[in-house]
mmCIF file with all atom_site columns, C-alpha atoms in Angstrom:
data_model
loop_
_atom_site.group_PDB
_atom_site.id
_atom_site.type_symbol
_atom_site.label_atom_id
_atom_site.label_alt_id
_atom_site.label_comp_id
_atom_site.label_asym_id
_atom_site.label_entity_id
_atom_site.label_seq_id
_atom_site.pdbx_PDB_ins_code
_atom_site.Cartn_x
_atom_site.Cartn_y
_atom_site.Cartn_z
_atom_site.occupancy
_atom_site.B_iso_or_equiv
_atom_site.pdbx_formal_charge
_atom_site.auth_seq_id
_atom_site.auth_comp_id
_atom_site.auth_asym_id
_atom_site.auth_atom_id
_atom_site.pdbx_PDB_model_num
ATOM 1   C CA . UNK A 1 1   ? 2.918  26.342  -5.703  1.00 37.00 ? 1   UNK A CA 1
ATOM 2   C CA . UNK A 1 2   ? 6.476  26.690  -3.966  1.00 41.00 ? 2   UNK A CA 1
ATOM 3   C CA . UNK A 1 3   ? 7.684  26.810  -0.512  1.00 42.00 ? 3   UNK A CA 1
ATOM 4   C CA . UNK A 1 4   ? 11.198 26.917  0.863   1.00 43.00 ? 4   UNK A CA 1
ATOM 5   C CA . UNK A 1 5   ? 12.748 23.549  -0.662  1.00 45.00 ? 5   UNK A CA 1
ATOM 6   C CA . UNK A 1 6   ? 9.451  21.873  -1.551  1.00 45.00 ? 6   UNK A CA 1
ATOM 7   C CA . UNK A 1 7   ? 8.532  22.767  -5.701  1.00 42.00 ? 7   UNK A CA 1
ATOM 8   C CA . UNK A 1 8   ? 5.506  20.685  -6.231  1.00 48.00 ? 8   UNK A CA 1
ATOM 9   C CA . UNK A 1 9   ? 4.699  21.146  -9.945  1.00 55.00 ? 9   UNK A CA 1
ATOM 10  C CA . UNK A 1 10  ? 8.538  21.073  -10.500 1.00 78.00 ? 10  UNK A CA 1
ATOM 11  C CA . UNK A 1 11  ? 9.076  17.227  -9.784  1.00 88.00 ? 11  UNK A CA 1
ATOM 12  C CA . UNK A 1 12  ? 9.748  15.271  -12.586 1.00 90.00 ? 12  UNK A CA 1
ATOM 13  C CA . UNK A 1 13  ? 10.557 11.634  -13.330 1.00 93.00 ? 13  UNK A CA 1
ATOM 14  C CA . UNK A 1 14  ? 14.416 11.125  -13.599 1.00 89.00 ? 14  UNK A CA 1
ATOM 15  C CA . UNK A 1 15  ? 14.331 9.551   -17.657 1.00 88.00 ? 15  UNK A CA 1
ATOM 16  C CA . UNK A 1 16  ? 12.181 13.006  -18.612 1.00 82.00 ? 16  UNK A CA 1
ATOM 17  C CA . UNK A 1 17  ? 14.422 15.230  -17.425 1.00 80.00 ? 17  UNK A CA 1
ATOM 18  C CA . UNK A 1 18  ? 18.366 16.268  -17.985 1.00 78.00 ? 18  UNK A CA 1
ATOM 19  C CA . UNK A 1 19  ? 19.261 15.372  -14.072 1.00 76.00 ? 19  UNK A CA 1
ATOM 20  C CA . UNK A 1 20  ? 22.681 13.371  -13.958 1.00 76.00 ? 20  UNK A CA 1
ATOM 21  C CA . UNK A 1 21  ? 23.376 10.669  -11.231 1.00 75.00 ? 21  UNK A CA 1
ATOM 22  C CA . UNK A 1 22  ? 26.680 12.061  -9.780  1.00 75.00 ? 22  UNK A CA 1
ATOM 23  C CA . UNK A 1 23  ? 29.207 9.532   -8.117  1.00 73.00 ? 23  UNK A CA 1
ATOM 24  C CA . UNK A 1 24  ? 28.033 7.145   -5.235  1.00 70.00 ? 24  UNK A CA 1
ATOM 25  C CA . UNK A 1 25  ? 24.419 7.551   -7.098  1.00 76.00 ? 25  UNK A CA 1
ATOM 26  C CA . UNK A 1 26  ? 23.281 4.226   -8.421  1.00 81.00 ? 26  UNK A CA 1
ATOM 27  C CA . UNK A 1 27  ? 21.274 3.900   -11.614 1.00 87.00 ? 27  UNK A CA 1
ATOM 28  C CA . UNK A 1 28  ? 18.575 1.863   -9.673  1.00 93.00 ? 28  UNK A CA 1
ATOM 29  C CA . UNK A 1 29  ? 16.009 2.311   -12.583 1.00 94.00 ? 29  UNK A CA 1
ATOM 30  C CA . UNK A 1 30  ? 14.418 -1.495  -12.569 1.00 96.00 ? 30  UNK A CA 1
ATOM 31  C CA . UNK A 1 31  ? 15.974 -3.547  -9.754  1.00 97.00 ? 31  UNK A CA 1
ATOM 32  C CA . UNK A 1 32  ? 14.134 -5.603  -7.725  1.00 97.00 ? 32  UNK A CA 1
ATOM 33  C CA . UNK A 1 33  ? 12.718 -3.847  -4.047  1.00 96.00 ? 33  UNK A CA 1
ATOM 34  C CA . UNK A 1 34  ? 12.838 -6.213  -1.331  1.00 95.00 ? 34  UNK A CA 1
ATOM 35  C CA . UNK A 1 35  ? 11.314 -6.138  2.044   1.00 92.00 ? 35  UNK A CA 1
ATOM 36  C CA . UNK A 1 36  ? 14.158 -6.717  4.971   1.00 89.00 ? 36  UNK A CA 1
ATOM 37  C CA . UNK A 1 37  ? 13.213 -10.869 5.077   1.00 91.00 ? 37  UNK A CA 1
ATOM 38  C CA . UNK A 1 38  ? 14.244 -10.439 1.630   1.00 92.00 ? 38  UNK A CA 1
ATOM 39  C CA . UNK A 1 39  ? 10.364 -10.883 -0.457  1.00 91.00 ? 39  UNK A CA 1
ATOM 40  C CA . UNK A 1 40  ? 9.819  -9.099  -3.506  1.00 92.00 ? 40  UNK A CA 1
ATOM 41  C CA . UNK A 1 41  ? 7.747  -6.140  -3.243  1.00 92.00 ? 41  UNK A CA 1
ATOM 42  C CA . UNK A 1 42  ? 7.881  -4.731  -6.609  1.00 93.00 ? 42  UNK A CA 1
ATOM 43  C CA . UNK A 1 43  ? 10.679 -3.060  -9.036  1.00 96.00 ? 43  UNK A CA 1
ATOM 44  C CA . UNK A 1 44  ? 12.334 0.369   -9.320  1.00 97.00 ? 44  UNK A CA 1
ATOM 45  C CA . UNK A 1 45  ? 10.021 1.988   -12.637 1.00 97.00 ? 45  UNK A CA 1
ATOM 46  C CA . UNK A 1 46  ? 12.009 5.529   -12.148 1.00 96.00 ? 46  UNK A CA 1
ATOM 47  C CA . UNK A 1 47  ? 12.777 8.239   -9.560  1.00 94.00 ? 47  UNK A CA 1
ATOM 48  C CA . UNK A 1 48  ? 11.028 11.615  -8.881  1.00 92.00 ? 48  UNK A CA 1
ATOM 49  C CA . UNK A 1 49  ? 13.628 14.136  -8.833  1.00 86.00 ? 49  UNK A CA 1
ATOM 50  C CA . UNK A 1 50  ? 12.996 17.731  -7.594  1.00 85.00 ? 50  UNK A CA 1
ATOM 51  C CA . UNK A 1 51  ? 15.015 20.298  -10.264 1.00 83.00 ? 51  UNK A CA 1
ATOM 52  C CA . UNK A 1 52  ? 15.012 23.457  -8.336  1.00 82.00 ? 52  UNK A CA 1
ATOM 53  C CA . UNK A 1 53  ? 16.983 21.352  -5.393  1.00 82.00 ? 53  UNK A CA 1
ATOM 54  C CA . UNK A 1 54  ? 18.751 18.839  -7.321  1.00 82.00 ? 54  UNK A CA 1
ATOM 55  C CA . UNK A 1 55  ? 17.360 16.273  -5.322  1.00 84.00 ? 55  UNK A CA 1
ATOM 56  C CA . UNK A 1 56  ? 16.273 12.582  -5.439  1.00 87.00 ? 56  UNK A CA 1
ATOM 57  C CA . UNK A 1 57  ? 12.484 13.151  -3.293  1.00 91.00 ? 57  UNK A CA 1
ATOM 58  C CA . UNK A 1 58  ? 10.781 9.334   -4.212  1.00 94.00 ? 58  UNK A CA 1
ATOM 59  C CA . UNK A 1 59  ? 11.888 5.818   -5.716  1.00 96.00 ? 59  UNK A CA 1
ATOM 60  C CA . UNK A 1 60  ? 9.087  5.187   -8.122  1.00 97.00 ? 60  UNK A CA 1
ATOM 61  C CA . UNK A 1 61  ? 8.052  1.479   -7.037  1.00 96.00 ? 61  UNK A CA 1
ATOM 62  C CA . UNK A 1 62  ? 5.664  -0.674  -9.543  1.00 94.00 ? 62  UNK A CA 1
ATOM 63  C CA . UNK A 1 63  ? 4.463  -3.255  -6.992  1.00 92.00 ? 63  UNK A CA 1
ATOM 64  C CA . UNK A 1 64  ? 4.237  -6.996  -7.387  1.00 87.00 ? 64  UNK A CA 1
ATOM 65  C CA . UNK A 1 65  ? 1.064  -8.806  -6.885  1.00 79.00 ? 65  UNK A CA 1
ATOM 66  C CA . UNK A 1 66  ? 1.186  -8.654  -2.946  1.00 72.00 ? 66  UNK A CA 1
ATOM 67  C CA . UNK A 1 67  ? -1.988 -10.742 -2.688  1.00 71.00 ? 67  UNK A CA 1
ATOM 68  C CA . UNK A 1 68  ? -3.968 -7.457  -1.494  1.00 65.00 ? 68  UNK A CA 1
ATOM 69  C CA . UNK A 1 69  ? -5.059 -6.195  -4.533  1.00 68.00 ? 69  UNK A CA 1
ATOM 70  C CA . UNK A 1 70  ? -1.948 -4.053  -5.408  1.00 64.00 ? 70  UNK A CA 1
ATOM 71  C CA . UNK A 1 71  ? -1.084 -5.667  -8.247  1.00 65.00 ? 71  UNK A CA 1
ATOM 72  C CA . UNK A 1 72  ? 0.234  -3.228  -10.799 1.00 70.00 ? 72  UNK A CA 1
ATOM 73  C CA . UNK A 1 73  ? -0.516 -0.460  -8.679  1.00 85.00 ? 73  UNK A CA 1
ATOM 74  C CA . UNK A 1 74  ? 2.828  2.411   -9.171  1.00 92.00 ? 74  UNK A CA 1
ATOM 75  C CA . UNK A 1 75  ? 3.646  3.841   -5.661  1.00 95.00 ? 75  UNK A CA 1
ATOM 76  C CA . UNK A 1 76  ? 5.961  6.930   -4.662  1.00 96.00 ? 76  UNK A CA 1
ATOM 77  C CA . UNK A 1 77  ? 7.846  6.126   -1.387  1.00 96.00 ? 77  UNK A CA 1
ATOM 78  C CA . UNK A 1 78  ? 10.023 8.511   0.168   1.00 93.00 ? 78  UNK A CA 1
ATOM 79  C CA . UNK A 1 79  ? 13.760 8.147   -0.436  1.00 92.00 ? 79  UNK A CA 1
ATOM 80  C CA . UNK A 1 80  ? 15.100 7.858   2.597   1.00 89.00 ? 80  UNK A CA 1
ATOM 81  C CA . UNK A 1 81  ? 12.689 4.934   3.622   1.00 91.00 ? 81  UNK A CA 1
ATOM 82  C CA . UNK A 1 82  ? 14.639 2.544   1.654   1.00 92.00 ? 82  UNK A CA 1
ATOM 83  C CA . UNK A 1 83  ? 18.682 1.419   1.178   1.00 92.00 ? 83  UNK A CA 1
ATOM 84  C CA . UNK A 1 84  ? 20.616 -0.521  -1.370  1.00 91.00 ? 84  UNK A CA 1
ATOM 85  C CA . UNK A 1 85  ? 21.793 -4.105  -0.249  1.00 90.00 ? 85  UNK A CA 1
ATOM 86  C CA . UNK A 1 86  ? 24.802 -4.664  0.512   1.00 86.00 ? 86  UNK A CA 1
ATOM 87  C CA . UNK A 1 87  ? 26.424 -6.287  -2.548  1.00 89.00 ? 87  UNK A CA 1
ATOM 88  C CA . UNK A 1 88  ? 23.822 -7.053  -4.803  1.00 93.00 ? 88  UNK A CA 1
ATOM 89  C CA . UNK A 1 89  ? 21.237 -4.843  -7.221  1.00 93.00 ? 89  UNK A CA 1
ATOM 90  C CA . UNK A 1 90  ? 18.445 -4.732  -4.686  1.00 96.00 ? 90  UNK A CA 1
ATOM 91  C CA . UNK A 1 91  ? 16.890 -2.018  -2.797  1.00 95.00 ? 91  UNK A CA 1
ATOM 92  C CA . UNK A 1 92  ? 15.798 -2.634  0.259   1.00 94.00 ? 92  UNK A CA 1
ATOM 93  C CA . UNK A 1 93  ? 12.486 -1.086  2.022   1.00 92.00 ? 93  UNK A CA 1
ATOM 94  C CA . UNK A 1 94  ? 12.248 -1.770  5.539   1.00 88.00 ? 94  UNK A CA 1
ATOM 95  C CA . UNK A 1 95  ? 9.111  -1.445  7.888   1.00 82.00 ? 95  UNK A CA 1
ATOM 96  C CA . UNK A 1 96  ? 6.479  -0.697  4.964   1.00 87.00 ? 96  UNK A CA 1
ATOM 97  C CA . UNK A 1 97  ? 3.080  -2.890  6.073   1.00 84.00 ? 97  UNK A CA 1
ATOM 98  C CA . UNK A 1 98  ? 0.448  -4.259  3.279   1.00 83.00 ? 98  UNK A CA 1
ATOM 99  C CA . UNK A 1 99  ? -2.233 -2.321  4.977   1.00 85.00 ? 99  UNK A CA 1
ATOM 100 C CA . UNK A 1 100 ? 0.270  0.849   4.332   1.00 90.00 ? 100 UNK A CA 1
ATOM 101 C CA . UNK A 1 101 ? 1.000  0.123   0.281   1.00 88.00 ? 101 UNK A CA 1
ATOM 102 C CA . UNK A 1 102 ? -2.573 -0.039  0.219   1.00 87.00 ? 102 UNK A CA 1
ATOM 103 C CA . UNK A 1 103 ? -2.979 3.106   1.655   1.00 89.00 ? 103 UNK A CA 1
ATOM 104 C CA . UNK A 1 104 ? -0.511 5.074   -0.432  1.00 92.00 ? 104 UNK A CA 1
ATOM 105 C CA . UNK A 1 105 ? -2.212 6.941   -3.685  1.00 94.00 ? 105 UNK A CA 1
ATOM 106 C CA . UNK A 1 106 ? -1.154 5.565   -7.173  1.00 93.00 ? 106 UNK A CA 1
ATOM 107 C CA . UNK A 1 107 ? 1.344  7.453   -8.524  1.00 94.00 ? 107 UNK A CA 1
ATOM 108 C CA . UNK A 1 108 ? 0.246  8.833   -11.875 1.00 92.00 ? 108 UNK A CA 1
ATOM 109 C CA . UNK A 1 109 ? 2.720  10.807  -13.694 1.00 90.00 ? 109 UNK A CA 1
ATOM 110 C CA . UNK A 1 110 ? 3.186  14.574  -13.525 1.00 88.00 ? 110 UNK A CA 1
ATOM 111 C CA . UNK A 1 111 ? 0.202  14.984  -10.697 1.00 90.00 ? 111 UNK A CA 1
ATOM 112 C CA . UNK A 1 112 ? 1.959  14.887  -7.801  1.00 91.00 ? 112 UNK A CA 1
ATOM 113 C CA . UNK A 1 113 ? 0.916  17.999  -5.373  1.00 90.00 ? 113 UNK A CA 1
ATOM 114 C CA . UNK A 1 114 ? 1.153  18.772  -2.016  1.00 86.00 ? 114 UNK A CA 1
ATOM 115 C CA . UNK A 1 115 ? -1.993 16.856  -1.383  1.00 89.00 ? 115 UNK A CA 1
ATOM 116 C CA . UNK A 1 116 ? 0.011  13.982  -2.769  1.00 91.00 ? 116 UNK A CA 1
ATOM 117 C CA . UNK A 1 117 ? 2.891  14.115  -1.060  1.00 89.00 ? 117 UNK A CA 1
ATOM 118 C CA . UNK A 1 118 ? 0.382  14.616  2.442   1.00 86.00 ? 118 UNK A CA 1
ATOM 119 C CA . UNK A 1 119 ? -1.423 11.852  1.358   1.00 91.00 ? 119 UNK A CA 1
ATOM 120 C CA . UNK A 1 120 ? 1.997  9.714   1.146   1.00 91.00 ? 120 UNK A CA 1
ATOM 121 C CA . UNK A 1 121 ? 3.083  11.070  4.361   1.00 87.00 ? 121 UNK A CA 1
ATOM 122 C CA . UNK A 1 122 ? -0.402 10.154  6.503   1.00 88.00 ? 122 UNK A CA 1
ATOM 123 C CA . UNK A 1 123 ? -0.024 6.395   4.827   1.00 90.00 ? 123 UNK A CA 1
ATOM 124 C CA . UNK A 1 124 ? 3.921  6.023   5.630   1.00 88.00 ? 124 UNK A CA 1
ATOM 125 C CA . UNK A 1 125 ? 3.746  8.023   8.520   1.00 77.00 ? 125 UNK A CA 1
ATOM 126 C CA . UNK A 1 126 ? 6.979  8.242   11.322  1.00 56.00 ? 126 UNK A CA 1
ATOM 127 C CA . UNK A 1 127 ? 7.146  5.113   13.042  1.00 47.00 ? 127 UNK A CA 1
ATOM 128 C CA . UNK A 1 128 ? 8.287  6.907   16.664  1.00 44.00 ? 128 UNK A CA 1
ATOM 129 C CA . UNK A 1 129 ? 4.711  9.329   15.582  1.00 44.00 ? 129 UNK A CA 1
ATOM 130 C CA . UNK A 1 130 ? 2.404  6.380   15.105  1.00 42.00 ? 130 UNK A CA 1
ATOM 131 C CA . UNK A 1 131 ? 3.196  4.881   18.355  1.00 40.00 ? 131 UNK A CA 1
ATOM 132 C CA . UNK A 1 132 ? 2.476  8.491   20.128  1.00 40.00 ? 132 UNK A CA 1
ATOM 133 C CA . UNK A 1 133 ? -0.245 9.883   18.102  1.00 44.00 ? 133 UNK A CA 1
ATOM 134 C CA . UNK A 1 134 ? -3.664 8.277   16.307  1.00 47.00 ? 134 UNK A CA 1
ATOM 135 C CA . UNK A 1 135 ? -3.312 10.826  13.629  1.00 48.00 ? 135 UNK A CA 1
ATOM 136 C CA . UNK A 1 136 ? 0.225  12.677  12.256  1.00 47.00 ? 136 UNK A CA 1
ATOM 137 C CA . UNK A 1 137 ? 0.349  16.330  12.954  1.00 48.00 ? 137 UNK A CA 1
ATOM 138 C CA . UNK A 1 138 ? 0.339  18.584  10.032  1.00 52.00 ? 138 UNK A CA 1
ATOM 139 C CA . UNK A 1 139 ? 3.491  19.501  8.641   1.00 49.00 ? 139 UNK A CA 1
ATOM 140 C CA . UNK A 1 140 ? 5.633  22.341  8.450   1.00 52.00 ? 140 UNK A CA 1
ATOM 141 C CA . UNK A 1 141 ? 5.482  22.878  4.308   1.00 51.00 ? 141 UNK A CA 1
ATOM 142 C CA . UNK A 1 142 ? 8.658  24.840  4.338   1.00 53.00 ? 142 UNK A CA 1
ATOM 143 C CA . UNK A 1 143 ? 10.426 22.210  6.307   1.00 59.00 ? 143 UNK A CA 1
ATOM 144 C CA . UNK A 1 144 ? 8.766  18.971  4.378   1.00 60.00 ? 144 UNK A CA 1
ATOM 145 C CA . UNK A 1 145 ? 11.962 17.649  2.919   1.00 66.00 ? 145 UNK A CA 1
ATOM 146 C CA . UNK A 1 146 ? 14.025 18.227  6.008   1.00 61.00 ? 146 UNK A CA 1
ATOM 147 C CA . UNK A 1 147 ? 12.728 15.488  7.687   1.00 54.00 ? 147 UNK A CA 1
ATOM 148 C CA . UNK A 1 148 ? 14.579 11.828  7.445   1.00 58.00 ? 148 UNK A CA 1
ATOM 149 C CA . UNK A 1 149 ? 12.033 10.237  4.950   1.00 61.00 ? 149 UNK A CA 1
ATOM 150 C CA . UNK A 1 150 ? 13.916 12.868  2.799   1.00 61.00 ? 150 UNK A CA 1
ATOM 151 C CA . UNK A 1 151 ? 17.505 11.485  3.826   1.00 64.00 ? 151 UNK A CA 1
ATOM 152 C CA . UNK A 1 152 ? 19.161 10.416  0.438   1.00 64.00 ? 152 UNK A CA 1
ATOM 153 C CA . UNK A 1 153 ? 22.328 9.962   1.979   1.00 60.00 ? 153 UNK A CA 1
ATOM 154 C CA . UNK A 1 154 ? 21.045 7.398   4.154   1.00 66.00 ? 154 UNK A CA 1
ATOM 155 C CA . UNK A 1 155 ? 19.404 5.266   0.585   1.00 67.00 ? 155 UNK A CA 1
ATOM 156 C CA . UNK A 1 156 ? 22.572 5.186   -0.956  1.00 61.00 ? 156 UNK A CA 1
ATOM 157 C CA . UNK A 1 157 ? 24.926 3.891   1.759   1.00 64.00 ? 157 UNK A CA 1
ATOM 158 C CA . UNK A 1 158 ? 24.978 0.296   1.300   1.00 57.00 ? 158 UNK A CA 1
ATOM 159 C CA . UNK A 1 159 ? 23.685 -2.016  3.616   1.00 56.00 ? 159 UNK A CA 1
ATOM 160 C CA . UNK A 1 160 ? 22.150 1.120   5.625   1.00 50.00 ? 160 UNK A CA 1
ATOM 161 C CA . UNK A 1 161 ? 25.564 1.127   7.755   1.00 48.00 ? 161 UNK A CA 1
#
């Protein structure tokens, strides 16, 4: 299935595929994700890069044992959701509740679909959207990466300056 910038079969984990960080990209693969009070939410296991694009989509997070039964539980979160600290190895995800990590589907390698990536985008939802709406809209597909969850500019400026 393919739409204008979204290639849902296509995505593929970063260390299975030839993709090459390019300057300012961080090898993140394994640092710690913190929320912004600075607790441990999980590690970095890998990113899900989109080929056809050549594009970062979602941090691969293995979470920690958040006392909500999501231990061990691999989660796909958007990449423009989270930053890199300011000076050391971390990456920071801001704004992500328990009740929404629970929500989010376990990531399981090489099925992620457009029903995924819905899925991901009903549990993370916009913040300015959940305040307006009980549900989220649907989604323009052609237009799903265009919107700031998508923002990998904003992830790799340190410090989210």
């Amino acid at each position: 299935m393919e739409n204008q910038g979204n290639t849902y079969s296509q995505l593929l984990e970063l260390a299975n595929s030839d993709y090459k960080l390019t300057a300012g990209e961080a090898d993140i693969k394994g640092w710690t994700v913190q929320n912004e009070a600075g607790a441990s939410i999980g590690k970095v296991r890998d990113l899900l890069f989109d080929p056809q694009n050549n594009a970062v989509r979602y941090l691969i997070i293995d979470l920690d044992d958040l006392g909500v039964d999501l231990e061990s539980k691999g989660v796909l979160i958007p990449i423009g959701l989270a930053h890199l600290h300011d000076h050391d190895d971390i990456v920071i995800l801001p704004n992500i509740h328990t009740d929404q990590f629970k929500a989010l589907p376990y990531y399981v390698s090489g099925e992620v679909d457009q029903s995924t990536e819905d899925e991901i985008r009903d549990a993370i939802g916009s913040p300015a959207a959940l305040r307006m709406e009980e549900t989220i809209i649907e989604m323009d597909q052609n237009s799903f990466y265009n919107h700031h969850h998508f923002d990998r500019a904003k992830f790799y400026r340190r410090g989210n300056k």
